[in-house]
Tab-separated table of C-alpha atoms and ligand atoms in Angstrom:
chain	number	residue	atom	x	y	z
R	1	MET	CA	75.130	51.428	80.142
R	2	LYS	CA	78.809	51.584	80.627
R	3	THR	CA	80.718	49.614	78.071
R	4	PRO	CA	83.917	47.729	79.687
R	5	LEU	CA	86.117	50.573	77.828
R	6	MET	CA	84.421	53.347	79.837
R	7	ILE	CA	84.629	51.251	82.951
R	8	SER	CA	88.506	50.700	82.657
R	9	LEU	CA	88.947	54.814	81.774
R	10	THR	CA	87.030	55.692	84.765
R	11	LEU	CA	89.438	53.196	87.029
R	12	LEU	CA	92.177	54.509	85.148
R	13	LEU	CA	91.378	58.410	85.823
R	14	THR	CA	90.555	57.336	89.536
R	15	ALA	CA	93.695	55.384	89.679
R	16	CYS	CA	95.836	58.741	88.174
R	17	ALA	CA	93.577	60.907	90.584
R	18	THR	CA	94.498	59.289	93.698
R	19	PRO	CA	98.194	60.032	94.263
R	20	GLU	CA	97.704	63.783	93.903
R	21	THR	CA	94.629	63.936	96.481
R	22	ARG	CA	96.430	61.348	98.932
R	23	THR	CA	99.404	63.408	99.003
R	24	VAL	CA	100.367	64.162	102.708
R	25	THR	CA	101.552	67.979	102.875
R	26	GLN	CA	104.351	67.694	105.364
R	27	VAL	CA	105.016	70.772	107.398
R	28	GLU	CA	108.886	71.353	108.819
R	29	PRO	CA	110.487	74.462	110.309
R	30	ALA	CA	112.639	76.501	108.057
R	31	GLN	CA	116.308	76.586	108.603
R	32	PRO	CA	117.878	79.893	110.345
R	33	LYS	CA	119.826	80.480	106.881
R	34	GLN	CA	116.616	79.954	104.553
R	35	ILE	CA	114.528	82.644	106.869
R	36	GLU	CA	117.566	84.946	106.844
R	37	GLU	CA	117.608	85.100	102.954
R	38	THR	CA	114.220	85.132	102.641
R	39	ARG	CA	113.895	88.252	105.139
R	40	ALA	CA	116.323	90.228	103.279
R	41	VAL	CA	114.190	89.842	99.953
R	42	ALA	CA	110.978	90.784	102.212
R	43	LYS	CA	112.954	94.014	103.548
R	44	ALA	CA	114.133	94.911	100.383
R	45	LEU	CA	110.809	95.162	99.016
R	46	GLY	CA	109.484	97.121	102.436
R	47	SER	CA	112.223	99.474	102.131
R	48	GLN	CA	112.474	100.274	97.977
R	49	LEU	CA	108.842	100.952	98.119
R	50	GLY	CA	109.177	103.010	101.346
R	51	GLY	CA	111.831	105.351	99.375
R	52	LYS	CA	109.833	105.635	96.609
R	53	LEU	CA	106.501	106.676	98.328
R	54	LYS	CA	108.165	109.060	100.147
R	55	GLU	CA	109.915	110.662	97.296
R	56	ALA	CA	106.566	110.838	95.444
R	57	MET	CA	104.675	112.218	98.387
R	58	THR	CA	106.992	115.019	98.717
R	59	ALA	CA	107.576	115.727	94.911
R	60	SER	CA	104.262	115.226	93.844
R	61	GLY	CA	101.857	115.014	96.634
R	62	PRO	CA	99.784	112.560	97.906
R	63	ALA	CA	96.946	112.330	95.377
R	64	GLU	CA	99.892	111.713	92.539
R	65	ALA	CA	101.473	108.927	94.985
R	66	VAL	CA	98.733	107.292	94.572
R	67	SER	CA	99.435	106.135	91.113
R	68	VAL	CA	103.304	105.905	91.947
R	69	CYS	CA	101.807	103.147	94.567
R	70	LYS	CA	99.887	101.284	91.987
R	71	ASN	CA	102.382	101.388	89.523
R	72	ILE	CA	105.667	100.995	91.408
R	73	ALA	CA	104.795	98.436	94.276
R	74	PRO	CA	103.622	95.532	91.724
R	75	GLN	CA	106.664	96.271	89.617
R	76	ILE	CA	108.978	96.024	92.852
R	77	ALA	CA	107.706	92.914	93.422
R	78	ASN	CA	107.763	91.436	90.104
R	79	ASP	CA	111.314	92.722	89.724
R	80	LEU	CA	112.041	90.793	93.079
R	81	SER	CA	110.093	87.634	92.004
R	82	LYS	CA	112.360	87.885	88.671
R	83	GLN	CA	115.679	88.271	90.566
R	84	THR	CA	115.298	85.508	92.930
R	85	GLY	CA	112.779	83.042	91.205
R	86	TRP	CA	110.452	82.971	94.202
R	87	SER	CA	106.866	84.541	94.158
R	88	VAL	CA	107.271	87.808	96.047
R	89	SER	CA	103.677	89.985	96.887
R	90	ARG	CA	102.270	92.085	99.323
R	91	VAL	CA	98.387	91.397	101.129
R	92	GLY	CA	96.238	93.372	103.184
R	93	THR	CA	94.378	92.452	106.478
R	94	ARG	CA	91.862	94.334	104.137
R	95	ALA	CA	92.538	94.598	100.438
R	96	ARG	CA	92.603	97.869	98.465
R	97	ASN	CA	93.796	96.203	95.135
R	98	ALA	CA	90.977	93.151	94.553
R	99	GLU	CA	93.227	91.077	92.365
R	100	THR	CA	96.201	91.179	94.236
R	101	GLY	CA	95.654	92.121	97.809
R	102	PRO	CA	93.409	89.623	99.354
R	103	ALA	CA	95.248	86.982	101.648
R	104	LYS	CA	94.762	83.597	100.391
R	105	GLY	CA	95.189	80.043	102.139
R	106	TRP	CA	98.201	79.990	104.212
R	107	GLU	CA	98.729	83.620	103.569
R	108	ALA	CA	95.329	84.347	105.442
R	109	GLU	CA	96.432	81.821	108.175
R	110	ALA	CA	99.860	83.878	108.682
R	111	LEU	CA	97.870	86.900	109.157
R	112	ALA	CA	95.895	85.718	111.800
R	113	SER	CA	98.716	84.391	113.458
R	114	PHE	CA	100.370	87.854	113.471
R	115	ALA	CA	96.821	88.963	114.831
R	116	ALA	CA	97.279	86.825	117.626
R	117	ARG	CA	100.793	87.455	118.512
R	118	MET	CA	100.155	91.228	118.710
R	119	LYS	CA	96.975	90.762	121.061
R	120	GLN	CA	99.913	88.767	123.475
R	121	GLY	CA	101.891	92.110	123.095
R	122	GLU	CA	104.778	91.475	120.318
R	123	LYS	CA	105.868	93.996	118.235
R	124	PRO	CA	104.740	93.946	114.631
R	125	ASP	CA	108.003	95.267	113.428
R	126	THR	CA	110.190	92.018	113.635
R	127	MET	CA	106.924	89.651	113.378
R	128	GLU	CA	107.507	87.040	110.562
R	129	PHE	CA	106.363	83.664	110.012
R	130	ALA	CA	108.209	80.723	108.387
R	131	GLU	CA	107.599	77.004	107.370
R	132	VAL	CA	108.761	74.248	104.639
R	133	VAL	CA	106.089	72.703	103.400
R	134	THR	CA	106.049	69.414	101.189
R	135	ASP	CA	103.240	68.958	98.924
R	136	ALA	CA	101.923	67.469	95.381
R	137	SER	CA	103.904	70.799	93.986
R	138	GLY	CA	107.220	70.000	95.568
R	139	LYS	CA	109.051	71.367	98.267
R	140	HIS	CA	108.852	75.251	99.331
R	141	MET	CA	108.707	77.523	101.899
R	142	ARG	CA	106.271	80.042	102.738
R	143	TYR	CA	107.580	83.287	104.591
R	144	ALA	CA	105.659	86.412	105.683
R	145	LYS	CA	106.759	89.471	107.357
R	146	ALA	CA	104.096	91.583	109.186
R	147	ILE	CA	103.667	95.128	107.990
R	148	ALA	CA	102.541	97.810	110.365
R	149	MET	CA	100.660	100.893	109.991
R	150	GLN	CA	102.965	104.053	110.237
R	151	PRO	CA	101.597	107.776	110.782
R	152	MET	CA	102.690	108.345	107.063
R	153	CYS	CA	100.661	105.430	105.588
R	154	LEU	CA	97.209	106.951	107.226
R	155	THR	CA	97.154	109.533	104.353
R	156	CYS	CA	96.247	106.910	102.053
R	157	HIS	CA	94.867	104.023	104.529
R	158	GLY	CA	93.375	106.076	107.685
R	159	ALA	CA	89.686	107.294	108.552
R	160	THR	CA	87.918	108.044	105.492
R	161	ASP	CA	87.261	111.564	106.838
R	162	SER	CA	90.857	112.266	107.611
R	163	ILE	CA	91.826	111.267	104.126
R	164	PRO	CA	93.184	114.345	101.852
R	165	GLU	CA	89.845	115.072	99.338
R	166	GLY	CA	92.178	114.881	96.113
R	167	VAL	CA	93.478	111.186	97.323
R	168	ARG	CA	89.855	110.079	98.088
R	169	ALA	CA	88.764	110.867	94.600
R	170	ARG	CA	91.813	109.410	92.893
R	171	LEU	CA	91.128	106.089	95.303
R	172	ALA	CA	87.506	106.095	94.176
R	173	THR	CA	88.578	105.957	90.579
R	174	GLU	CA	91.585	103.784	90.587
R	175	TYR	CA	90.019	101.006	93.484
R	176	PRO	CA	86.054	100.805	93.226
R	177	LEU	CA	86.466	97.972	95.586
R	178	ASP	CA	88.910	99.468	98.344
R	179	GLN	CA	88.620	98.055	101.644
R	180	ALA	CA	92.161	99.150	103.149
R	181	THR	CA	91.030	102.462	104.847
R	182	GLY	CA	90.016	102.902	108.766
R	183	TYR	CA	93.405	101.917	109.825
R	184	SER	CA	95.098	103.411	112.555
R	185	ALA	CA	98.997	103.951	113.459
R	186	GLY	CA	100.626	100.698	114.876
R	187	GLU	CA	97.684	98.203	113.624
R	188	LEU	CA	98.545	95.351	111.239
R	189	ARG	CA	98.212	96.134	107.673
R	190	GLY	CA	99.451	92.948	106.265
R	191	ALA	CA	102.364	91.112	104.986
R	192	VAL	CA	104.690	90.900	102.518
R	193	VAL	CA	104.328	87.140	101.599
R	194	ILE	CA	106.938	84.981	99.574
R	195	THR	CA	106.924	81.651	98.518
R	196	ARG	CA	110.215	80.102	97.577
R	197	PRO	CA	110.691	76.563	95.901
R	198	LEU	CA	113.415	74.815	97.790
D	1	LIG	C1	99.831	107.854	98.498
D	1	LIG	C2	99.135	106.580	98.974
D	1	LIG	C3	99.621	105.731	99.579
D	1	LIG	C4	100.109	105.555	100.898
D	1	LIG	C5	100.818	107.083	101.616
D	1	LIG	C6	100.425	104.248	101.366
D	1	LIG	N1	99.689	103.455	100.516
D	1	LIG	FE1	99.485	101.164	100.779
D	1	LIG	N2	98.354	101.170	99.148
D	1	LIG	C7	98.125	102.499	98.250
D	1	LIG	C8	97.900	101.937	97.190
D	1	LIG	C9	97.172	102.784	96.068
D	1	LIG	C10	97.558	100.311	97.052
D	1	LIG	C11	97.061	99.676	95.914
D	1	LIG	C12	98.704	99.512	95.121
D	1	LIG	C13	98.446	98.029	93.993
D	1	LIG	O1	97.257	98.573	93.577
D	1	LIG	O2	99.154	97.127	93.831
D	1	LIG	C14	98.060	100.096	98.250
D	1	LIG	C15	98.425	98.937	98.825
D	1	LIG	C16	98.910	98.307	99.839
D	1	LIG	C17	99.210	97.228	100.244
D	1	LIG	C18	98.685	95.817	99.621
D	1	LIG	C19	97.288	95.161	99.863
D	1	LIG	C20	96.527	95.855	99.606
D	1	LIG	O3	95.398	95.973	100.370
D	1	LIG	O4	96.232	95.784	98.096
D	1	LIG	C21	99.999	97.349	101.555
D	1	LIG	C22	100.238	96.166	102.348
D	1	LIG	C23	100.071	98.741	101.464
D	1	LIG	N3	99.573	99.450	101.060
D	1	LIG	C24	100.549	99.226	103.218
D	1	LIG	C25	100.720	100.570	103.384
D	1	LIG	C26	101.657	100.851	104.353
D	1	LIG	C27	102.344	99.962	105.579
D	1	LIG	C28	102.001	102.175	104.111
D	1	LIG	C29	103.050	103.376	104.817
D	1	LIG	C30	103.997	103.082	105.041
D	1	LIG	C31	101.082	102.764	102.576
D	1	LIG	N4	100.804	101.879	102.242
D	1	LIG	C32	101.119	103.648	102.472
D	1	LIG	C33	98.267	103.622	98.804
D	1	LIG	C34	99.012	104.133	99.167
C-alpha cells in the first residue's frame, strides 16, 4: 500500500521528470560562419590523418600502417576535440572500430542523407550536413562532412581478396568485428562528425 509520503514522492519525481521529457527539440539552420569554422576542423582531421597515413604506408608498408591508423586516428580526433572544446570523431557506413566507428542517432541520419544525395548525382567531396539543435542539454551544432573512398584506401577497406595478406592478418587480430571492407573507390565510406556547443 502506498503511504501519503510515497505518493507525494512519486508526484514530485514525475513533476521533475516532465520538463525534461517535454522539451521540444528545436532545429534551425546553421549560420555560414559557424559552418565555415566547423568545416575547417573537419578538414584538419582529414588532412592530418591522410598525411600520416601516406607517410606510414610509404615508410613501413600497409600492415604497419594499420597500427598507425589505430593509434593516430583517435589521437588526432582527441587533440582537435581538446583544442576546440567540441566533440570531433569519425564514423563509418560500416564500422571497423566497433566502439567508435558506428554512426548513432543524427550521425546515421546524416550518412543516410549523404547516400541519398549521391544517388541524385551529388559528389561526396564537398558534401556536408549542418544544423543547430536545442534540446535538454542546450544549444549545439551538428556537423558532418562526407568521407569518400579513394583508391589508396582500398588497401585496407577494399574487397577482402584484394587486401594484402599482411594487412588482413593485422586486421583480423586488431579488429575481429571489422565490417569496413568491400568498399570501392568513390563510394561513401563515412563522415567526420562534430558536435559543437553554442
Ligand atoms: C593502412 C590501412 C588503412 C588505410 C590505407 C585506410 N584505413 Fe581507414 N581505417 C583503418 C583502421 C585500422 C581503422 C580503425 C581505426 C580506429 O581504430 O579508430 C580505420 C577506420 C576508418 C574510419 C572510421 C570508421 C570505422 O570504420 O571505424 C574511416 C571513416 C576510414 N577508416 C576511412 C578511410 C579512408 C577514407 C581511407 C583512405 C583515405 C582509409 N580509411 C585508409 C585502416 C586503414
